[in-house]
PDB file of C-alpha atoms in Angstrom:
ATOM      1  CA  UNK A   2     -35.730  12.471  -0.648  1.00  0.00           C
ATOM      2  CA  UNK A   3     -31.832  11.832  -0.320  1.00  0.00           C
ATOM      3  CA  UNK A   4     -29.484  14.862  -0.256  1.00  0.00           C
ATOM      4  CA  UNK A   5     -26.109  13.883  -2.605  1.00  0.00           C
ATOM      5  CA  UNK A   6     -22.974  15.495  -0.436  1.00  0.00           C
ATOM      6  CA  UNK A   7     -20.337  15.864  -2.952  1.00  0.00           C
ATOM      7  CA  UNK A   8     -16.395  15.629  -0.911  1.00  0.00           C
ATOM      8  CA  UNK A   9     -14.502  14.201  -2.688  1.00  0.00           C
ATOM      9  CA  UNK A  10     -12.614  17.448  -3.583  1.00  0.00           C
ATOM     10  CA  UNK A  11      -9.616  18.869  -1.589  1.00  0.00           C
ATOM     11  CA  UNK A  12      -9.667  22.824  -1.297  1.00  0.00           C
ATOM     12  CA  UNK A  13      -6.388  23.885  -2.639  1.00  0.00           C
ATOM     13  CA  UNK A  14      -6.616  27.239  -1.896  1.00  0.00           C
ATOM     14  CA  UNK A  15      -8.115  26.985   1.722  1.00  0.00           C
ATOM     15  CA  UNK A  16      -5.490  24.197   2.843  1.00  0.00           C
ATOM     16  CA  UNK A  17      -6.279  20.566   3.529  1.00  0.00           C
ATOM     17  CA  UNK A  18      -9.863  19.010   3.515  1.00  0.00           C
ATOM     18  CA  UNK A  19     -12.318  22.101   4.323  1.00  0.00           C
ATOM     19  CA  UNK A  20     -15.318  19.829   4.734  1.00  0.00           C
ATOM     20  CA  UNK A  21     -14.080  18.861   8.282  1.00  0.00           C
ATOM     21  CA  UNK A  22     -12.889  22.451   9.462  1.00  0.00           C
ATOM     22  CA  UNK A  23     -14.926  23.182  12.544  1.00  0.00           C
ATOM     23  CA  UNK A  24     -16.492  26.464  12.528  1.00  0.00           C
ATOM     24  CA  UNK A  25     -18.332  26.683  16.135  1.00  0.00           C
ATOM     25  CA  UNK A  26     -17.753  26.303  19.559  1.00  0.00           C
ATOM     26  CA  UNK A  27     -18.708  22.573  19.403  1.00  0.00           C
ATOM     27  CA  UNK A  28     -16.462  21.280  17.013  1.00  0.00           C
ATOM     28  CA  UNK A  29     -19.169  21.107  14.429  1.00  0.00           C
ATOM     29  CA  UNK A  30     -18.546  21.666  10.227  1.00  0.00           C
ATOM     30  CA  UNK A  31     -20.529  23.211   7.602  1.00  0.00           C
ATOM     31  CA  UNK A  32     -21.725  20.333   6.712  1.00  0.00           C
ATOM     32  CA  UNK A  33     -23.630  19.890  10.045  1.00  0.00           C
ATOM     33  CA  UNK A  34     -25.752  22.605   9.159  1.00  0.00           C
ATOM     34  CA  UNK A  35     -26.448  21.590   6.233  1.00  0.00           C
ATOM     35  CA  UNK A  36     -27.674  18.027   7.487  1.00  0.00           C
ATOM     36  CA  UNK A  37     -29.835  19.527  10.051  1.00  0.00           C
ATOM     37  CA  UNK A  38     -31.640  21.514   7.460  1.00  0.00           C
ATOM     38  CA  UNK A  39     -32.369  19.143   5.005  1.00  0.00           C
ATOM     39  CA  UNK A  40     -33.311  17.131   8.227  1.00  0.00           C
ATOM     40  CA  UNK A  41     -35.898  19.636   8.967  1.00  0.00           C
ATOM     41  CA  UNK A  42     -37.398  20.200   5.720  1.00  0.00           C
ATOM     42  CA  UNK A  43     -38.313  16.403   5.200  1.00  0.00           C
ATOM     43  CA  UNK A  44     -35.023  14.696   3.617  1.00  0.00           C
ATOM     44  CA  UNK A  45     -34.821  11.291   5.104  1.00  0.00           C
ATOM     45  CA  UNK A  46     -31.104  10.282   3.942  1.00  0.00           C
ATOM     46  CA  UNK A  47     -27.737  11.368   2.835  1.00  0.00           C
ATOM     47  CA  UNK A  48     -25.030  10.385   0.544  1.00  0.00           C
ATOM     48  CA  UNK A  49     -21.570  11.427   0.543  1.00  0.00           C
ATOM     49  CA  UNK A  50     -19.398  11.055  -2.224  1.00  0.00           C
ATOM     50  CA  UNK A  51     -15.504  10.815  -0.984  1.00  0.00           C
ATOM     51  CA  UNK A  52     -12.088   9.654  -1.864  1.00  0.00           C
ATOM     52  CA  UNK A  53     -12.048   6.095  -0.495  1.00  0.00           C
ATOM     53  CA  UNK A  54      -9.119   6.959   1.156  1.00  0.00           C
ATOM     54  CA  UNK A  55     -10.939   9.259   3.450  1.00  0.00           C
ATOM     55  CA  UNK A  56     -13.334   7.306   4.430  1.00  0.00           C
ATOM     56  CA  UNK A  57     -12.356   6.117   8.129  1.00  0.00           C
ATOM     57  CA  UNK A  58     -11.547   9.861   8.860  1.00  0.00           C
ATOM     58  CA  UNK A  59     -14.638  10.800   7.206  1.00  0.00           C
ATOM     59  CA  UNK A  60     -17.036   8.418   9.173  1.00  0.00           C
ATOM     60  CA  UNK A  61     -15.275   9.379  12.345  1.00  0.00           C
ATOM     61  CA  UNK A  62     -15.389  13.352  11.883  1.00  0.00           C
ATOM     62  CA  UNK A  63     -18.677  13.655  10.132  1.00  0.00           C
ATOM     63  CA  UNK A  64     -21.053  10.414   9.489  1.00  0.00           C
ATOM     64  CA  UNK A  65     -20.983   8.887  13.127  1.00  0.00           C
ATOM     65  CA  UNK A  66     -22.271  11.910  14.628  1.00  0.00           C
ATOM     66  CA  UNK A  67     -25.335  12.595  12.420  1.00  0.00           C
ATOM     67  CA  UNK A  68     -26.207   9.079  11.072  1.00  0.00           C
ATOM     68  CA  UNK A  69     -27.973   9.191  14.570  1.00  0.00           C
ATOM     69  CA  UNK A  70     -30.809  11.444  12.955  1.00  0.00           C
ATOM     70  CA  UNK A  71     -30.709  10.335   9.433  1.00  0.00           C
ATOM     71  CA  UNK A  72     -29.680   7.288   7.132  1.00  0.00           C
ATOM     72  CA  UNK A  73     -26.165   7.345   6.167  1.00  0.00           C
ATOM     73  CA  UNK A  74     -24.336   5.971   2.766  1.00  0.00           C
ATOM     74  CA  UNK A  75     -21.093   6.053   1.319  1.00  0.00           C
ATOM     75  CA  UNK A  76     -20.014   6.362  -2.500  1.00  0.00           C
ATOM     76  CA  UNK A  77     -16.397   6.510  -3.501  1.00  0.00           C
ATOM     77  CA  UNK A  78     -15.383   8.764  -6.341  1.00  0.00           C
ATOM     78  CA  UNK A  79     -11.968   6.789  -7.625  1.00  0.00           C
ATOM     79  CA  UNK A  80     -10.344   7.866 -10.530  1.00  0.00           C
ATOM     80  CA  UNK A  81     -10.574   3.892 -12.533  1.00  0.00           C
ATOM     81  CA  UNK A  82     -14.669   4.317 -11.991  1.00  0.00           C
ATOM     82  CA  UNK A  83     -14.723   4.575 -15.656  1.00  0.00           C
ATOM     83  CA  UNK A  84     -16.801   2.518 -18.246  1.00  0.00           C
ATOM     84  CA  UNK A  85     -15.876  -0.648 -19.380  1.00  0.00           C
ATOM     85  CA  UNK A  86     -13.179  -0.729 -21.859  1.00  0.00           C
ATOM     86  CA  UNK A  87     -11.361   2.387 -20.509  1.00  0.00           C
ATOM     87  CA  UNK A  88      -8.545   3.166 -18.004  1.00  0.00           C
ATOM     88  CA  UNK A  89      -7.164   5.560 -16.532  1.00  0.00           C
ATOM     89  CA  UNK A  90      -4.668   8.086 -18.184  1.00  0.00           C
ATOM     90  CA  UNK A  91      -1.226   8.252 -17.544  1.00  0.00           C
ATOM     91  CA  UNK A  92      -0.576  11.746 -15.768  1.00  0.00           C
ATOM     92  CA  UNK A  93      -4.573  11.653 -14.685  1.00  0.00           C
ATOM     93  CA  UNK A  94      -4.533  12.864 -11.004  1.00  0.00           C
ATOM     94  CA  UNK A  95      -7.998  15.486 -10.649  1.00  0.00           C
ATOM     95  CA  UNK A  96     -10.731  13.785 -10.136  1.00  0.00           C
ATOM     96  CA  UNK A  97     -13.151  13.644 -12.802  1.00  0.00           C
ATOM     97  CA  UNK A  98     -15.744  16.412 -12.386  1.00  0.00           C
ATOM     98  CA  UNK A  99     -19.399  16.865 -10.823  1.00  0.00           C
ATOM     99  CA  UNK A 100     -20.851  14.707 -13.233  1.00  0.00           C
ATOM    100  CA  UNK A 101     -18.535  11.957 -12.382  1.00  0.00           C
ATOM    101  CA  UNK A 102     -18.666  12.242  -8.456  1.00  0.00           C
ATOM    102  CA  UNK A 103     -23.131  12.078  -8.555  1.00  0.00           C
ATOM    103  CA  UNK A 104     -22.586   9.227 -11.191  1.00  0.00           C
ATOM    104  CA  UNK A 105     -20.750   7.580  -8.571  1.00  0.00           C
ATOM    105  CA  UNK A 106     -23.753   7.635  -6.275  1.00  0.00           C
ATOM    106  CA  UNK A 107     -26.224   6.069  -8.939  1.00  0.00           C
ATOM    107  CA  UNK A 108     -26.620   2.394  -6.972  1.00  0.00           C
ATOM    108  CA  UNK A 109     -27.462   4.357  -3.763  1.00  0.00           C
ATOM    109  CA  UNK A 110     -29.817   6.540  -5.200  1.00  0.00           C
ATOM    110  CA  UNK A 111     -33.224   5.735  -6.254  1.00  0.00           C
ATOM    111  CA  UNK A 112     -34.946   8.801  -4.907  1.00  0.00           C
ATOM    112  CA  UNK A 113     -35.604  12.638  -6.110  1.00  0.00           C
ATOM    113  CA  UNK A 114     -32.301  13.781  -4.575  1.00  0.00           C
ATOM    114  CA  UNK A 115     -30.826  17.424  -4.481  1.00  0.00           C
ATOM    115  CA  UNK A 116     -26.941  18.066  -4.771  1.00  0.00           C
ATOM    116  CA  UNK A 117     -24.478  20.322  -3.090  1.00  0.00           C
ATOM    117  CA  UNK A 118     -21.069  20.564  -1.879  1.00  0.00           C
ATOM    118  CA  UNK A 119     -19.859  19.838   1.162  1.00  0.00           C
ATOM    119  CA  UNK A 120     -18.031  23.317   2.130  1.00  0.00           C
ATOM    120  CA  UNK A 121     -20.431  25.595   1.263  1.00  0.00           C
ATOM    121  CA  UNK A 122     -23.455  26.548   3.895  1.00  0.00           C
ATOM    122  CA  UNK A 123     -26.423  27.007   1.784  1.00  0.00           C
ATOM    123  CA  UNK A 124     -29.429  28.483   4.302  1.00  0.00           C
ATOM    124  CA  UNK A 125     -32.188  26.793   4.944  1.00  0.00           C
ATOM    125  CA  UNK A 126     -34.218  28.507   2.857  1.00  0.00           C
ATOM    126  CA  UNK A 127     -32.396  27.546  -0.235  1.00  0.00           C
ATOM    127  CA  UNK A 128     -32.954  23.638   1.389  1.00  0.00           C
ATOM    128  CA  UNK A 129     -37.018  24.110   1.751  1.00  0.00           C
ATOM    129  CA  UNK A 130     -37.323  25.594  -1.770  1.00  0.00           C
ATOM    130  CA  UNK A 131     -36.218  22.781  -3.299  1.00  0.00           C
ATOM    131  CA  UNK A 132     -37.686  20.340  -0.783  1.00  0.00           C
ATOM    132  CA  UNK A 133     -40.869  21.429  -2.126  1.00  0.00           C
ATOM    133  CA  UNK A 134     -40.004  21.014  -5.979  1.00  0.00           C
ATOM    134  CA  UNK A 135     -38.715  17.508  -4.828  1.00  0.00           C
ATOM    135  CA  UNK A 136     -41.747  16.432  -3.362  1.00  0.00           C
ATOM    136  CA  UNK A 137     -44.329  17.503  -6.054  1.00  0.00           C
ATOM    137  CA  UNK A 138     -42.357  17.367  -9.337  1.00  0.00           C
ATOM    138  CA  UNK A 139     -44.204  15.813 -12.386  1.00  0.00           C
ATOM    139  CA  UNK A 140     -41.908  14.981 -15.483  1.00  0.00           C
ATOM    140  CA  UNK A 141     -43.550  15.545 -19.365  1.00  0.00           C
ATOM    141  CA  UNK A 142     -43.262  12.080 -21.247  1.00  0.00           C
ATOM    142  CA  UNK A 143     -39.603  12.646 -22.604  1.00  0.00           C
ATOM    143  CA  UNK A 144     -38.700  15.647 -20.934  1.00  0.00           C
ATOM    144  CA  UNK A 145     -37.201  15.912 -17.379  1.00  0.00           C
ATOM    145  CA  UNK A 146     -37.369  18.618 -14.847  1.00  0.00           C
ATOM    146  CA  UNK A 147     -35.112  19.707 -13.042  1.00  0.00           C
ATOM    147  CA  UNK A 148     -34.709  22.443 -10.609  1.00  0.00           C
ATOM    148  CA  UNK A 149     -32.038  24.690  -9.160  1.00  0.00           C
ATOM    149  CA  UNK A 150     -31.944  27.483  -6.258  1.00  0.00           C
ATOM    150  CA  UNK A 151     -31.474  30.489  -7.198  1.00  0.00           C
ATOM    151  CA  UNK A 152     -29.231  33.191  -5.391  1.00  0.00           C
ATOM    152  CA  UNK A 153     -28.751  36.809  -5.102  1.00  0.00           C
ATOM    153  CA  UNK A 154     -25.181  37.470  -6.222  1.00  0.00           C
ATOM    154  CA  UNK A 155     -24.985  40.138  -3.250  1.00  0.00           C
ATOM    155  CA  UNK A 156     -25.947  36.647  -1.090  1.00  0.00           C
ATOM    156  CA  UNK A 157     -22.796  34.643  -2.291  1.00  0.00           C
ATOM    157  CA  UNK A 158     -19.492  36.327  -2.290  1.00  0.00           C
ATOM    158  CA  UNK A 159     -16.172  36.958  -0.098  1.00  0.00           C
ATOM    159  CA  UNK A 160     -14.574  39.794   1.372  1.00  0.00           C
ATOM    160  CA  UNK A 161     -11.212  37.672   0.239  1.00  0.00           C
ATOM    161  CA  UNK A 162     -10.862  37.463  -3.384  1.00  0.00           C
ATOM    162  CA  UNK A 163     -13.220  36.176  -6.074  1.00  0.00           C
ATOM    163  CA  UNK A 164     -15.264  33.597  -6.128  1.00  0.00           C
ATOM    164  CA  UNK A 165     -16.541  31.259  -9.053  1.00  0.00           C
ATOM    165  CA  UNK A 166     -20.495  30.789  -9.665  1.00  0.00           C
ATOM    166  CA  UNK A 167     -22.666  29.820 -12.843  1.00  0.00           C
ATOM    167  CA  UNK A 168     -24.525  33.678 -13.471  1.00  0.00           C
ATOM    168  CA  UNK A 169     -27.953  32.492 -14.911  1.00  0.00           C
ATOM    169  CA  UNK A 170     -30.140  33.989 -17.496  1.00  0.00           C
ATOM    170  CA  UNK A 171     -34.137  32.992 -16.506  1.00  0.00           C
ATOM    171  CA  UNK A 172     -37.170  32.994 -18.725  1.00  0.00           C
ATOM    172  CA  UNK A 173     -40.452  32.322 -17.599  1.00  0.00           C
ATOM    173  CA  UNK A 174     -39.002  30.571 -14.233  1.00  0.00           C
ATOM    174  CA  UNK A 175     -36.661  28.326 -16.349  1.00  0.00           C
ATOM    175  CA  UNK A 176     -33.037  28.514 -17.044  1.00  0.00           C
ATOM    176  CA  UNK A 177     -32.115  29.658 -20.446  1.00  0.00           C
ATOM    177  CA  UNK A 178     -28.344  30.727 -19.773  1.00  0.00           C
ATOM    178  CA  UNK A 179     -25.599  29.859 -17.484  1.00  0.00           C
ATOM    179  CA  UNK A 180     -21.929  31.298 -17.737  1.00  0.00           C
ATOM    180  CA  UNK A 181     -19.403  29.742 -15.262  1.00  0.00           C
ATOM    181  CA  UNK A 182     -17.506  33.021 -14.004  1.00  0.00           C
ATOM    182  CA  UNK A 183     -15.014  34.492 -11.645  1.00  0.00           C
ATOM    183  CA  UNK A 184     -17.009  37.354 -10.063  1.00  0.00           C
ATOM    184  CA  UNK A 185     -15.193  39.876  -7.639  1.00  0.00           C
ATOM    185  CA  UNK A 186     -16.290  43.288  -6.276  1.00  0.00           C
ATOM    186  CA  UNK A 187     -13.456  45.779  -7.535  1.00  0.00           C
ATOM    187  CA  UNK A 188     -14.100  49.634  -6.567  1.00  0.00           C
ATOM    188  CA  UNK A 189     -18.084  49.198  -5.661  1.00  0.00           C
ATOM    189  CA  UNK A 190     -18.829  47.219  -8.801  1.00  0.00           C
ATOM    190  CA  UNK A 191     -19.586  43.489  -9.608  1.00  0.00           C
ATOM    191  CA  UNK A 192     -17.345  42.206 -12.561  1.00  0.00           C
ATOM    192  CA  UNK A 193     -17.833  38.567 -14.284  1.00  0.00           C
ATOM    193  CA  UNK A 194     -15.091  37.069 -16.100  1.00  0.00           C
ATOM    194  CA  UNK A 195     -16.342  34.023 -18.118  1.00  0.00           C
ATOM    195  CA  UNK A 196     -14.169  30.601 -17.298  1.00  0.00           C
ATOM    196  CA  UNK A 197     -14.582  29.957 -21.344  1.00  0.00           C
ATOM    197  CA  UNK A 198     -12.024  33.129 -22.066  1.00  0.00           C
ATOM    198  CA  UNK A 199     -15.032  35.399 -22.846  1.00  0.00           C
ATOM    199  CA  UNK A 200     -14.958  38.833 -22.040  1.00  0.00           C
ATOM    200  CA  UNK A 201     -15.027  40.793 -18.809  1.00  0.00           C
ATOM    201  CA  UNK A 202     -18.733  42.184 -17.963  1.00  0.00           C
ATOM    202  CA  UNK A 203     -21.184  43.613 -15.298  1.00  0.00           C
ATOM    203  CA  UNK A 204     -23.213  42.113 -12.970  1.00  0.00           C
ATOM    204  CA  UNK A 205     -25.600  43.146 -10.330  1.00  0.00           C
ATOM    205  CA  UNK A 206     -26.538  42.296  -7.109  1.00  0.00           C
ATOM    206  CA  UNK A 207     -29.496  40.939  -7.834  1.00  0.00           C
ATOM    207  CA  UNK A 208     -28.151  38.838 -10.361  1.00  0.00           C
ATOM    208  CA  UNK A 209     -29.086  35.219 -10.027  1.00  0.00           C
ATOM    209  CA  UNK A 210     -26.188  32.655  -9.546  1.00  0.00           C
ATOM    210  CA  UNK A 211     -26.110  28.813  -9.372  1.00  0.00           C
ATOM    211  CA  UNK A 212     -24.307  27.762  -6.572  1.00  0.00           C
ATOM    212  CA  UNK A 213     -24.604  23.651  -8.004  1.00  0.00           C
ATOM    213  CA  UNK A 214     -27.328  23.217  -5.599  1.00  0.00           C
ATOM    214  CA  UNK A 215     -29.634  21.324  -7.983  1.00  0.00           C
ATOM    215  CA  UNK A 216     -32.531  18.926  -7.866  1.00  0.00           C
ATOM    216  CA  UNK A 217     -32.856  16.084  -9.524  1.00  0.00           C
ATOM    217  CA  UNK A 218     -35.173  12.414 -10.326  1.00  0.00           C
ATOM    218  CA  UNK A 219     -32.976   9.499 -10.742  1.00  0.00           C
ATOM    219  CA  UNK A 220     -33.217   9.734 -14.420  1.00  0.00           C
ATOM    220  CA  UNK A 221     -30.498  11.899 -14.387  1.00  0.00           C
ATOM    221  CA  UNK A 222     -28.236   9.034 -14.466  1.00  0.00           C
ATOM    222  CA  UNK A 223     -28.885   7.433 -17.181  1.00  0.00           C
ATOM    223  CA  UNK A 224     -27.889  10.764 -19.333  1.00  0.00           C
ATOM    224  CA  UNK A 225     -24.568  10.635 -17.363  1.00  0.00           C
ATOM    225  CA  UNK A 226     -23.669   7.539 -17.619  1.00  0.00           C
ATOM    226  CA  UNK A 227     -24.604   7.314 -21.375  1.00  0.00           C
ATOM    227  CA  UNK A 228     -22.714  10.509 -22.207  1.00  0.00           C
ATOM    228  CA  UNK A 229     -19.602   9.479 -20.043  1.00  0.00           C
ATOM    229  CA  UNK A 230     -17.891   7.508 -22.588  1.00  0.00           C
ATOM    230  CA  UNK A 231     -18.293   9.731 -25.621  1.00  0.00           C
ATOM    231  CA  UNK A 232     -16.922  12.659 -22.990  1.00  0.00           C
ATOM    232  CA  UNK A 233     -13.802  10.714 -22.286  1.00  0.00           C
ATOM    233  CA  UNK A 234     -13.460  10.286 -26.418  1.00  0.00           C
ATOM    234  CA  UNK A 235     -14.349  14.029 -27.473  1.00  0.00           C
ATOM    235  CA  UNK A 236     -11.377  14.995 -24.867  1.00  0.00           C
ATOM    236  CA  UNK A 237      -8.695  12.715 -25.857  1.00  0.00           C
ATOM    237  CA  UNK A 238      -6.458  15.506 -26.746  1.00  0.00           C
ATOM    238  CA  UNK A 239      -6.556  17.111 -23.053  1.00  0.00           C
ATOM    239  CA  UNK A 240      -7.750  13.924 -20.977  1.00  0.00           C
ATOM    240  CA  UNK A 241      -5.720  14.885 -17.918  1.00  0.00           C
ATOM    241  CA  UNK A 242      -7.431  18.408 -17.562  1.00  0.00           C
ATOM    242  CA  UNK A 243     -10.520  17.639 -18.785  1.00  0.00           C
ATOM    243  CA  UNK A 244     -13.572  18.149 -16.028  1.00  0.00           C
ATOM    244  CA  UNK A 245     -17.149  16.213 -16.242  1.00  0.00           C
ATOM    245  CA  UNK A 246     -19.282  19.333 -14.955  1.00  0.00           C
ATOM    246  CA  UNK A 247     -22.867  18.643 -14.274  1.00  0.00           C
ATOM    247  CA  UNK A 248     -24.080  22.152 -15.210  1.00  0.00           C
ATOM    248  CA  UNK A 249     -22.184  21.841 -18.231  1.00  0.00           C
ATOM    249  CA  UNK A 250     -24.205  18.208 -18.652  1.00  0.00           C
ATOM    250  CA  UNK A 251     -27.616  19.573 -17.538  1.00  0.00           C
ATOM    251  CA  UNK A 252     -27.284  22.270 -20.483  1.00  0.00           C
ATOM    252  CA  UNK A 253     -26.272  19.568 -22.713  1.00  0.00           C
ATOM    253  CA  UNK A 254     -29.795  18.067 -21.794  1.00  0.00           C
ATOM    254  CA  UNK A 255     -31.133  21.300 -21.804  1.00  0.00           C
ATOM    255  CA  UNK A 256     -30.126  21.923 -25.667  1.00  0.00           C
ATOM    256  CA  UNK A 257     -31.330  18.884 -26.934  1.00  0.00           C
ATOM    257  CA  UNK A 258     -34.841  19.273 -25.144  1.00  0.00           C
ATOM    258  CA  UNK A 259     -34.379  16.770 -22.816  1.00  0.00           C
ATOM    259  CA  UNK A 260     -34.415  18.419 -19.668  1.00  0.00           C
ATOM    260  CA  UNK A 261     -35.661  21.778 -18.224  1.00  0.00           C
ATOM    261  CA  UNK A 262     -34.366  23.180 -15.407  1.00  0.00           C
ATOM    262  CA  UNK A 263     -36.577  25.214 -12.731  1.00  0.00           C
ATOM    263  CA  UNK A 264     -34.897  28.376 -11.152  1.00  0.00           C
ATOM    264  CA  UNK A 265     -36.267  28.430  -7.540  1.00  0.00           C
ATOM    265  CA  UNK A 266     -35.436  31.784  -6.170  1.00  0.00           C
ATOM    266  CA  UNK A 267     -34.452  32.212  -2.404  1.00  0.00           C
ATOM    267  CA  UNK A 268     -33.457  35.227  -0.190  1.00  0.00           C
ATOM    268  CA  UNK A 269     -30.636  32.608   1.311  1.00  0.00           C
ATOM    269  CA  UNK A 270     -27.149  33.582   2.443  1.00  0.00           C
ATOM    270  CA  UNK A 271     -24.155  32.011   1.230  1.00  0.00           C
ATOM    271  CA  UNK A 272     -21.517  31.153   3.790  1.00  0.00           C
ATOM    272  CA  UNK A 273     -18.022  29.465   2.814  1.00  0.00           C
ATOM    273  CA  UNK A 274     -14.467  29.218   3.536  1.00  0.00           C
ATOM    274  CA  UNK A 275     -13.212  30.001   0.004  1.00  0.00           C
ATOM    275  CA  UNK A 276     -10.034  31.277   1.613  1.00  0.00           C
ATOM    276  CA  UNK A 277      -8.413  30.540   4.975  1.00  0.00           C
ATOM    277  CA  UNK A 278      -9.342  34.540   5.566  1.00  0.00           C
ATOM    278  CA  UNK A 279     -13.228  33.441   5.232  1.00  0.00           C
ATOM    279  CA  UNK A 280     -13.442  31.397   8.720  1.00  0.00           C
ATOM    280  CA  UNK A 281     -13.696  34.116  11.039  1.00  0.00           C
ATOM    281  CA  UNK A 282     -16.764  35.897   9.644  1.00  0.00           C
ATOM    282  CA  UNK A 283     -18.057  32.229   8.761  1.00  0.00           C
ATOM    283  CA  UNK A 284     -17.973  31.439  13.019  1.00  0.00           C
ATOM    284  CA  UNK A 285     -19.594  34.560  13.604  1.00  0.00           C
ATOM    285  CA  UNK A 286     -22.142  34.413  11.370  1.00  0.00           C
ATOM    286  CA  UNK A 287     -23.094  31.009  12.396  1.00  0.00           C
ATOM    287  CA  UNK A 288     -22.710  31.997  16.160  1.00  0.00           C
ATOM    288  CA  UNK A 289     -25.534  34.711  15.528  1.00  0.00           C
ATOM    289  CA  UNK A 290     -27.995  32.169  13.838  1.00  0.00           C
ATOM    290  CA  UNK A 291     -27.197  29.855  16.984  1.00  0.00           C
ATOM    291  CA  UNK A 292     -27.788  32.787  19.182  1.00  0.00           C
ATOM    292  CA  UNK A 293     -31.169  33.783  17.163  1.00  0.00           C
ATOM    293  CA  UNK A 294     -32.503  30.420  17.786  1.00  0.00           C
ATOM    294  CA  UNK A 295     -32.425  28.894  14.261  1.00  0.00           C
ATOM    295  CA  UNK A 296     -30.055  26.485  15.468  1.00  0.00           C
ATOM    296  CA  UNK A 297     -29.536  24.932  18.538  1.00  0.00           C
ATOM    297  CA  UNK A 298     -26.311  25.018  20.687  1.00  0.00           C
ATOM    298  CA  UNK A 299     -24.382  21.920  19.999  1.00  0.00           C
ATOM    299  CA  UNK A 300     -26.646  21.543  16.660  1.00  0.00           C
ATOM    300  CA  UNK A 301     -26.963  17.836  17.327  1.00  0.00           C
ATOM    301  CA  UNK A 302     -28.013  17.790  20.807  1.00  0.00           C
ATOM    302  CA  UNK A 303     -31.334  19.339  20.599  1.00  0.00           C
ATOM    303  CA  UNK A 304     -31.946  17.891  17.051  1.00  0.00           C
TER     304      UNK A 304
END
């Protein structure tokens, strides 16, 4: 199994690249944590998708230190990764989406890999649940599953301001329904504004919210790769905003019954530095998993 770390992004509203912000003692990032769980529950390499540009920094900070414990590889996302017979827009600075950055990794990737992002501590929980779908999933002849874990709202927000997440409508263990939305706690109660313009609603804590923390078989690739060109055409008239979302994708596949996706429930806690406010009660809350014992001091030198 290969865990897809997707970096490329810069967080404009924390300041600079958030993916190598230490948050203990030791120097060490998020994304530490993250590589020490998957470590533990049986993944056996890691790919990170970054600007190329980054990559000496990157390798220095962050793949030198745990490529120790587990195989390393690089993927650029670049802008001009596009297919053949198309180039890049005049005006086009964003990168091109989710979808875009884990197409990127497709000639690295041959495995059942599971995605996340590189600033966001997911539990270790969230990690074994979909170890275990990874491991023993079975694709029908035509139709691919999928699988994503499954949070609490009450498990993923900030004391600083909203935060986005995919609120998820579940039948019979599978995803039916997923509406990107800015969620924030205003006077006790959870309220959802849709990213589409849709109207302002209620959620509860119990909610269940994607966090992009999906898993995948490598057949995923050839539906983004396929679909990549006619994306680029559908969106002539706003190409320089225009995003290539993999939860938008997956629900494409979804729709035309090529794909199910599995909702794997866990009791994981969300950790992130949305806003430059979030470190502090990220540090502690790290500290008091290091000082419970589910990590070791140092993370790396007890590994």
């Amino acid at each position: 199994m290969t865990l897809v770390i997707m970096a490329a992004g810069m967080g404009s509203r924390f300041g600079g690249l958030k993916q190598i912000e230490p948050i203990d003692e030791n120097g060490n990032f998020i994304i530490d944590y993250s590589i020490y769980d998957v470590i533990k529950v049986g993944f056996t390499k890691v790919v990170f998708i970054i600007k190329k540009e980054n990559y000496e920094i990157f390798r220095e900070t962050v793949g030198k230190r745990v490529e120790k414990y587990i195989n390393v590889e690089y993927a650029f996302q670049e802008l001009d990764k596009l297919p053949s017979g198309y180039s890049v827009p005049v005006g086009r600075v964003k990168p091109w989406g989710t979808g875009h950055a884990i197409l990127c990794s497709k000639d690295l990737v041959k495995e059942n890999f599971a995605i996340i992002n590189s600033d966001d501590f997911y539990g270790r929980d969230a990690f074994r649940v979909i170890a275990e779908f990874l491991k023993n999933v079975k694709n029908d002849e035509g139709v691919q599953t999928y699988a994503m874990a499954g949070y609490m709202v009450k498990n993923t927000l900030t004391e600083n301001g909203s935060v986005k997440r995919g609120i998820c409508s579940v039948k019979d263990g599978y995803l039916t329904k997923l509406i990107e939305s800015k969620i924030e706690r205003v006077d006790g109660v959870l309220e959802a504004l849709p990213l589409d313009g849709g109207d302002k609603y209620i959620v509860s804590d119990d909610d269940t919210v994607s966090m992009n923390m999906f898993g995948f078989t490598p057949q995923i690739f050839d539906y983004l790769e396929k679909r990549f060109p006619e994306f680029l055409d559908e969106h002539k008239d706003n190409i320089n905003e225009c995003e290539y979302l993999i939860p938008t994708l997956v629900f494409e596949e979804i729709e035309k019954g090529l794909a199910r996706v599995k909702v794997l429930k866990t009791d994981a806690v969300w950790q992130g530095i949305t806003y430059r406010e979030d470190k502090d009660k990220v540090v502690s809350e790290i500290k008091a998993l290091v000082d419970k014992g589910e990590y070791p001091q140092g993370v790396w030198e007890k590994a």
